[in-house]
Tab-separated table of C-alpha atoms in Angstrom:
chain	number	residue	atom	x	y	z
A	1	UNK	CA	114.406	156.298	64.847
A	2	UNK	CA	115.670	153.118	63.924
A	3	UNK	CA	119.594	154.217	63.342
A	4	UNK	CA	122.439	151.795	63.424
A	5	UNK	CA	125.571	154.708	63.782
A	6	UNK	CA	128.416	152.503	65.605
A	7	UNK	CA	126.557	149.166	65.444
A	8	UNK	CA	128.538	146.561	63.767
A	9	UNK	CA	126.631	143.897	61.179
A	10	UNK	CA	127.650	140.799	59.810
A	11	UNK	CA	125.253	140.042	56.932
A	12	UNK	CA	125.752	136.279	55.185
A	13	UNK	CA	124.755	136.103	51.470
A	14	UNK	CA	125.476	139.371	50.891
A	15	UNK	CA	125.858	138.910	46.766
A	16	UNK	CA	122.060	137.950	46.707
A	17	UNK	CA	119.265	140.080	45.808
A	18	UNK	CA	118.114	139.969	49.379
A	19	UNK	CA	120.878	140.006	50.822
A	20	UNK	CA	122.495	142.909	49.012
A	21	UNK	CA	119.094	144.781	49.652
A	22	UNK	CA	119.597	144.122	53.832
A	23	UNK	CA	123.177	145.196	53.669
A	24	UNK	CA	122.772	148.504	51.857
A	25	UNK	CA	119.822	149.245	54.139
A	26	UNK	CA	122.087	148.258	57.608
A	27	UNK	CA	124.698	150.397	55.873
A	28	UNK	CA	122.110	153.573	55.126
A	29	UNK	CA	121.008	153.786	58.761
A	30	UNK	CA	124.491	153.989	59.376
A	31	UNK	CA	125.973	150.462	60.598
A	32	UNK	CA	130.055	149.122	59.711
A	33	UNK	CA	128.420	146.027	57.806
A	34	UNK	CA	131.049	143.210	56.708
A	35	UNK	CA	129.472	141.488	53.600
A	36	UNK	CA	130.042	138.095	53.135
A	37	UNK	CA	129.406	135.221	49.869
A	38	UNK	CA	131.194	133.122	48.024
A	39	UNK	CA	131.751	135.278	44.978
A	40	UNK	CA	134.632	137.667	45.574
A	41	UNK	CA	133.749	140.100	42.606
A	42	UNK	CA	130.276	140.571	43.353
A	43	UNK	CA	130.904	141.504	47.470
A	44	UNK	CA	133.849	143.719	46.110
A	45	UNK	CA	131.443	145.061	43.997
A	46	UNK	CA	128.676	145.968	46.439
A	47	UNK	CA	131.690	146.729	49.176
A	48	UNK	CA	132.986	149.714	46.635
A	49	UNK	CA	129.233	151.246	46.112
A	50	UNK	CA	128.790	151.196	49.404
A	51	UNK	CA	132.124	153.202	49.853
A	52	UNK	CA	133.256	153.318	53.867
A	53	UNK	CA	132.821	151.442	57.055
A	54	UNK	CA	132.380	148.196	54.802
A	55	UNK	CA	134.459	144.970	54.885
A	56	UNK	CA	134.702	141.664	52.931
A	57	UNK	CA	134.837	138.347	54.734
A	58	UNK	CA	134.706	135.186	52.447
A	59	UNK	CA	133.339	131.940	53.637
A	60	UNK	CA	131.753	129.250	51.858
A	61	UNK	CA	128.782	128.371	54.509
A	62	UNK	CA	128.300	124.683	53.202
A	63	UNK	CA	132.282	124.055	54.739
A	64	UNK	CA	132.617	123.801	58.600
A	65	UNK	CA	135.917	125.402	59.327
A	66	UNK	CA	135.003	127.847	56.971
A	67	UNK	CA	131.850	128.649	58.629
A	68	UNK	CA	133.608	128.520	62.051
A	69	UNK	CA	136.145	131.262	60.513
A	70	UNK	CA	133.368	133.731	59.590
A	71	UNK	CA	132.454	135.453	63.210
A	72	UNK	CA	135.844	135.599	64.470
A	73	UNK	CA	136.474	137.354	61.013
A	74	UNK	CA	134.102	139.611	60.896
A	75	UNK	CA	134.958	140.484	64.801
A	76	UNK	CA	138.382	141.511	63.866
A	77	UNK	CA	137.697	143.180	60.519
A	78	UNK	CA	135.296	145.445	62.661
A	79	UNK	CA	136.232	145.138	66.295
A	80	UNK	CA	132.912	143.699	67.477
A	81	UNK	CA	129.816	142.109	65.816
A	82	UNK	CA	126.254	143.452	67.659
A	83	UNK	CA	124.108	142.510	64.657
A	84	UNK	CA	124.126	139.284	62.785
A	85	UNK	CA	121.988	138.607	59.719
A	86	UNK	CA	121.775	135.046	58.767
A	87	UNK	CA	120.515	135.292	55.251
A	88	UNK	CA	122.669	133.214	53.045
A	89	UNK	CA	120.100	130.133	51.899
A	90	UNK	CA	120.087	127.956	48.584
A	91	UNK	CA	117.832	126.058	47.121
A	92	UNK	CA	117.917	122.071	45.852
A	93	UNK	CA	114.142	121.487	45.348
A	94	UNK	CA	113.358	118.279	43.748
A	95	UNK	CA	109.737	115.947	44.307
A	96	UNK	CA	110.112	114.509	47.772
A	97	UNK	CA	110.325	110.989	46.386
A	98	UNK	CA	113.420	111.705	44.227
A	99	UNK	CA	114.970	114.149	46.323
A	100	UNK	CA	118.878	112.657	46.769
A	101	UNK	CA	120.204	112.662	50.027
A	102	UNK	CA	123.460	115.184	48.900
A	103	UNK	CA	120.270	117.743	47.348
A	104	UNK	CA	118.912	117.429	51.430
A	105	UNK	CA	122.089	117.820	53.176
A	106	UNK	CA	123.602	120.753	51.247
A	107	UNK	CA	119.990	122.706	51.949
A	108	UNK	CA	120.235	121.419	55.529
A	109	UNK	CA	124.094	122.469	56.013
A	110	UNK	CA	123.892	126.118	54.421
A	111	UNK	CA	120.351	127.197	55.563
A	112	UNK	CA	120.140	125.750	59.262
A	113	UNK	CA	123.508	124.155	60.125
A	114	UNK	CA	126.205	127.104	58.785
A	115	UNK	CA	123.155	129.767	60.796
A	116	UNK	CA	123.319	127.732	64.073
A	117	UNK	CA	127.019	127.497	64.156
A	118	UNK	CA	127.477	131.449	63.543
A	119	UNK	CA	124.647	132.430	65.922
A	120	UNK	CA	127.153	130.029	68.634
A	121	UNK	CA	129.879	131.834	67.825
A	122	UNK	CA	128.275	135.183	67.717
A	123	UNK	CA	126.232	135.227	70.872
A	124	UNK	CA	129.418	134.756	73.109
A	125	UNK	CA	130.530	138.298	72.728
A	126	UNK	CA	127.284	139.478	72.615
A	127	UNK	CA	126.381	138.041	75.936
A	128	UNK	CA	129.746	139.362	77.432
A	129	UNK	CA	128.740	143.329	76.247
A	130	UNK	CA	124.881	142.074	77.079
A	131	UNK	CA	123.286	143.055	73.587
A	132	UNK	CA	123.147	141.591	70.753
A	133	UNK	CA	120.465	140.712	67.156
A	134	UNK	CA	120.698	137.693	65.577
A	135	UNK	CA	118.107	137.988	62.669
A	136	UNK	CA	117.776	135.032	60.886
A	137	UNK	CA	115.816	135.156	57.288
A	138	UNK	CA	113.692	132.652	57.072
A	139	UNK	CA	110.830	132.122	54.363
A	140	UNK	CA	107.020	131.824	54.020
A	141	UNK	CA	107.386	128.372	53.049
A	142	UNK	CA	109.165	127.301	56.345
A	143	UNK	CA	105.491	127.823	57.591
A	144	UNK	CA	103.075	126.557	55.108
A	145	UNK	CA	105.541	124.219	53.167
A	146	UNK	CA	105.707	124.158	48.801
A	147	UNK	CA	105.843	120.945	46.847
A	148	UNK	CA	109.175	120.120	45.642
A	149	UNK	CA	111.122	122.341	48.265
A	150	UNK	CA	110.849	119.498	51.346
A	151	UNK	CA	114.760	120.125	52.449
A	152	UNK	CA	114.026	123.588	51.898
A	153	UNK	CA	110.881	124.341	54.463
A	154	UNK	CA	112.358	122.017	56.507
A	155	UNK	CA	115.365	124.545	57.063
A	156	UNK	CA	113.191	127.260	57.173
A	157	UNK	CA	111.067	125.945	59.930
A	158	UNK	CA	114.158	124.530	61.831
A	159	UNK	CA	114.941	128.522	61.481
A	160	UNK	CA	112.125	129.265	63.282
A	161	UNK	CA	112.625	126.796	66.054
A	162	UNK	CA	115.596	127.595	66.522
A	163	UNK	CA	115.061	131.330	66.533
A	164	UNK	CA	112.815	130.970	69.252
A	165	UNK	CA	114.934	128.294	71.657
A	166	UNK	CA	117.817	130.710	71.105
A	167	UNK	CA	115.720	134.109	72.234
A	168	UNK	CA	114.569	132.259	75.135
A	169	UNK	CA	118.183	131.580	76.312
A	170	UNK	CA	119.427	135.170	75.678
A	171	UNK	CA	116.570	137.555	76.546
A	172	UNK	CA	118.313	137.985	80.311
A	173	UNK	CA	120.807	138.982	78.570
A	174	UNK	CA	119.516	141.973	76.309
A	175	UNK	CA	119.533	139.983	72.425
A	176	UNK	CA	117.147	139.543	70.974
A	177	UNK	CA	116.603	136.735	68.431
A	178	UNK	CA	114.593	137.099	65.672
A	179	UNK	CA	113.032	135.635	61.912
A	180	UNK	CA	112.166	137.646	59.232
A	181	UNK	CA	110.214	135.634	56.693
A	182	UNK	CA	109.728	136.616	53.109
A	183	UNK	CA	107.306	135.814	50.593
A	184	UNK	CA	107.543	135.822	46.922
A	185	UNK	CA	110.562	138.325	46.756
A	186	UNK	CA	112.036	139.824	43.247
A	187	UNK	CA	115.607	138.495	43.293
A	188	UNK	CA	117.963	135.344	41.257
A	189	UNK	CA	115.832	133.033	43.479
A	190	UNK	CA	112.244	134.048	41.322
A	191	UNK	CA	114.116	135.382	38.070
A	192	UNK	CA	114.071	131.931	36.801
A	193	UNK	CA	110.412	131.584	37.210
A	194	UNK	CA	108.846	131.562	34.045
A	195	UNK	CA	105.477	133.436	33.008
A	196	UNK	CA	103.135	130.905	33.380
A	197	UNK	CA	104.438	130.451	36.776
A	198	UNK	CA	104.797	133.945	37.814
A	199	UNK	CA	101.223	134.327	37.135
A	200	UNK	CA	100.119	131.105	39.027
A	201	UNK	CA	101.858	132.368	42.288
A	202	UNK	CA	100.941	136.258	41.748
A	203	UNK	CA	97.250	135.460	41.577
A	204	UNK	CA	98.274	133.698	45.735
A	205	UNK	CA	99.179	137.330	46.841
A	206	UNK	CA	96.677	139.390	47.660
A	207	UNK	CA	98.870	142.168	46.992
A	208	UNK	CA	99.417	141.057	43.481
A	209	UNK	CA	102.983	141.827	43.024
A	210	UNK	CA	106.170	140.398	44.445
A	211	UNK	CA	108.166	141.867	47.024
A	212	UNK	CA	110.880	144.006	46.999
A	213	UNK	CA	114.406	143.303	48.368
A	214	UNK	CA	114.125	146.245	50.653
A	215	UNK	CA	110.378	145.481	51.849
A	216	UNK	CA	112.736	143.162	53.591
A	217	UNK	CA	115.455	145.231	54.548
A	218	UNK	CA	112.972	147.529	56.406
A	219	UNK	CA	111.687	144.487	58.241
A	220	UNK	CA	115.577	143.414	59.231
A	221	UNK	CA	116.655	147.156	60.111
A	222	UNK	CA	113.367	147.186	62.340
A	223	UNK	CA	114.435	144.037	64.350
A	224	UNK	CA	118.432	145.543	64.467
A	225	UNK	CA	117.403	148.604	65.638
A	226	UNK	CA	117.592	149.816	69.126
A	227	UNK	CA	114.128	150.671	69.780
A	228	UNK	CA	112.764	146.614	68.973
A	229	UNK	CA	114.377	145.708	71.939
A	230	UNK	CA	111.312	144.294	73.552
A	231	UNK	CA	110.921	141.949	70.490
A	232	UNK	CA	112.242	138.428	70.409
A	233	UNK	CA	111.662	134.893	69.385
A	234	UNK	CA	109.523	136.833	66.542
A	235	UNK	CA	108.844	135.683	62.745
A	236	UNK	CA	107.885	139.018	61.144
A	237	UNK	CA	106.496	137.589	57.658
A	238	UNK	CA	106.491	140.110	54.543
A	239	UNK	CA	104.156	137.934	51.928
A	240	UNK	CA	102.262	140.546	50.439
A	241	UNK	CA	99.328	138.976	52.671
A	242	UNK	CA	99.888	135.639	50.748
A	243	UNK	CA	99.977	133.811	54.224
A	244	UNK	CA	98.609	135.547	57.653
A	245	UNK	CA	99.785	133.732	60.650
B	1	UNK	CA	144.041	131.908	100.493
B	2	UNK	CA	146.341	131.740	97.052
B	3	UNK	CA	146.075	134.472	94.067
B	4	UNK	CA	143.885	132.301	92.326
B	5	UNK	CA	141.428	131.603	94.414
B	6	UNK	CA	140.987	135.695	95.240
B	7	UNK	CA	140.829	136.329	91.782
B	8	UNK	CA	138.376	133.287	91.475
B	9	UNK	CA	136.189	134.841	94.515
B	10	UNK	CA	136.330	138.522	92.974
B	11	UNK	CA	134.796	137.248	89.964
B	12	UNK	CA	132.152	135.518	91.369
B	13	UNK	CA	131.504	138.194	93.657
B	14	UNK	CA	131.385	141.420	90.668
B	15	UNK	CA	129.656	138.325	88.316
B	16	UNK	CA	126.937	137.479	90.207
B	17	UNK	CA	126.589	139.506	92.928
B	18	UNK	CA	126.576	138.232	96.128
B	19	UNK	CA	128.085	138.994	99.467
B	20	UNK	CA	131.951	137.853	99.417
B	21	UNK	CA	131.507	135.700	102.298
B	22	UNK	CA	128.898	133.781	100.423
B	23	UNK	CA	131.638	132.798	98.119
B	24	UNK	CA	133.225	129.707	100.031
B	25	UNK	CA	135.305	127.066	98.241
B	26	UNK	CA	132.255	124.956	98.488
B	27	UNK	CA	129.545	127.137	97.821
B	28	UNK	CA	128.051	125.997	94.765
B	29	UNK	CA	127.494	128.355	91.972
B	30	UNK	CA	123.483	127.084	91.021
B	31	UNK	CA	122.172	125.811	94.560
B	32	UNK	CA	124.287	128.208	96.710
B	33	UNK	CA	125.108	131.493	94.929
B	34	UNK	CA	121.683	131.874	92.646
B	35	UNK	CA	123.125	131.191	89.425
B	36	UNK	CA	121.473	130.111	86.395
B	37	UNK	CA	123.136	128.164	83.603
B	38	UNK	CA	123.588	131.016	81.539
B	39	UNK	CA	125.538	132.584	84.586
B	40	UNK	CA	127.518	129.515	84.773
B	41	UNK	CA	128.594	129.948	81.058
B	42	UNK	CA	129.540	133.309	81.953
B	43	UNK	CA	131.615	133.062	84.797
B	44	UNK	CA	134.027	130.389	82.590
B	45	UNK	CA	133.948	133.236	79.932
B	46	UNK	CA	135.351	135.685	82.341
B	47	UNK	CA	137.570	132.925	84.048
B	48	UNK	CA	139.244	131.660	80.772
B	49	UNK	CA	139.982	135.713	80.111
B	50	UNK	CA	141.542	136.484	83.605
B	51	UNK	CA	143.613	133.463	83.560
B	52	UNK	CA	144.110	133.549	79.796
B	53	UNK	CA	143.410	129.620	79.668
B	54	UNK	CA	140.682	128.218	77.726
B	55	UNK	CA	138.257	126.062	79.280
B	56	UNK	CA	137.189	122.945	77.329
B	57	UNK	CA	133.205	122.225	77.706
B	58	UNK	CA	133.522	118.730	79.269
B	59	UNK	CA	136.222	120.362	81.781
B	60	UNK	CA	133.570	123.347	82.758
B	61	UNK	CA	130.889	121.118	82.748
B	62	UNK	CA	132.983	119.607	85.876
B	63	UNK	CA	133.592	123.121	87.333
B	64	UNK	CA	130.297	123.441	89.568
B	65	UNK	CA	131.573	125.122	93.253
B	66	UNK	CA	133.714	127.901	93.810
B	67	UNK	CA	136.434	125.478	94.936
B	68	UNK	CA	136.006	123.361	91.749
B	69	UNK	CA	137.240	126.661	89.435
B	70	UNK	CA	140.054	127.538	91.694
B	71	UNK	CA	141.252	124.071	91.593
B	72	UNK	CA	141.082	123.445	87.893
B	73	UNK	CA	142.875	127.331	87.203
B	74	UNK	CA	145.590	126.616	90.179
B	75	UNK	CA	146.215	123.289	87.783
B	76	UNK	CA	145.752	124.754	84.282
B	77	UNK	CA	146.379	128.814	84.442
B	78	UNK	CA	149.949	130.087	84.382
């Protein structure tokens, strides 16, 4: 179950510790994934362990025509595109009363903007073969919000929203469009937590640990896969039971 | 009738099916011929890549009978 053989992926923020995790787990089941990030030497990096059926396709996701580049791309580089994984995100977080309009926008353009303008581009070609997954990765927070990260829920809910307008439109169509929302995950993003906090948010997880990068892959080769073809508009969260929804 | 507007009619016809002689020049793609928007998106999709022309949205928004896409490709499609 669950195998990607011939299924082509398109995975944004590949360099990340999530996003690496989702690209080698796509890959495993047996998907052509193109990787793509802003830093060349870490997506050649991951592109040479994972040896074949692997491309690189560049794109800085805060620039427009760069953004616009990335699906058409990734279509050449692999003749087709049937899964897209919007997963690139960054984070600006400042207090809501100081946060500057550029710290907003850049969270904005990256996390909601740059996935709405690939899932446009994608879903054309995907309509015309009629199938298609757009996964978008969302987070916990997009749901129950976090001091100092307003710009960021706000992208993550707008993920959500989104999500489910777009899987509305395409359903006739056989794609599916869903979120996969982490939790406290192990990766760059928590590294630079220090102890004091690390304890503070471990003791909100009923599991008491954070997640893994592939507790999340699972969830995204799950929602790729053939067989959750009757799932759509979905947020699949994987928290550790820190929120239940 | 003119090559484009066959080529118009066998679109619409394979796209959507419906009977060929439902597919007059002003048989109306929504109201007449059971399409819903998606469909309508569609059927520019497959007319910009039989006529090789692309199809601007504010030109396919205009493009809502039969006889509306077979004028616009007679004008635009080489």
């Amino acid at each position: 179950m669950f195998g990607l053989s011939g299924r082509k992926a398109l995975v944004t923020g590949a360099t990340g510790g999530i996003g690496g995790s989702i690209a080698r787990a796509l890959h495993a089941q047996g998907a052509t994934v193109a990787l793509s990030g802003t830093r060349r030497s870490a997506l050649d990096e991951l592109a040479a362990s994972l040896g074949d059926r692997v491309h690189v396709v560049e794109a800085n996701l805060s620039d427009k025509d760069s953004v616009e580049a990335l699906v058409p791309a990734a279509e050449k580089a692999m003749d087709g595109l049937d899964i897209l994984v919007n997963n690139a995100g960054v984070t600006k977080d400042n207090l809501f009363m100081r946060m500057k309009d550029e710290e907003w926008d850049t969270v904005i353009a990256v996390n909601l903007t740059a996935s709405f303008r690939l899932s446009r581009a994608a879903v054309k070609n995907m309509m015309r073969r009629r199938y298609g997954r757009i996964i978008n990765i969302g987070s916990v927070v997009g749901s129950t919000g976090n001091p100092g990260q307003g710009n960021y829920a706000a992208s993550k809910a707008g993920l959500i929203g989104m999500t489910k307008a777009l899987a509305a439109e395409v359903a006739s169509r056989s794609i599916t469009v869903n979120c996969v929302a982490p939790g406290f995950i192990e990766s760059p993003m928590t590294d630079v937590l220090n102890e004091k906090q690390r304890e503070g948010i471990l003791g909100t997880i009923p599991m008491g640990r954070l997640g893994q990068g592939g507790e999340i892959a699972s969830a995204v080769v799950y929602l790729a896969s053939t067989e959750a073809g009757y799932v759509t508009g979905h947020t699949l969260h994987v928290n550790g039971g820190m929120a239940m929804f | 009738m003119s090559d484009v507007a066959d080529r118009v009619k066998k679109i619409v016809v394979e796209h959507l099916g419906v009977e060929a002689d439902k597919v007059t020049d002003n048989a109306n793609f929504i109201d007449d011929l059971g399409a819903d928007s998606l469909d309508t998106v569609e059927l520019v999709m497959a007319f910009e890549e039989e006529f090789n022309v692309e199809i601007p949205d504010d030109a396919a928004e205009t493009i809502v009978t039969v006889g509306d896409a077979i004028k616009f490709l007679e004008k635009n499609a080489a």
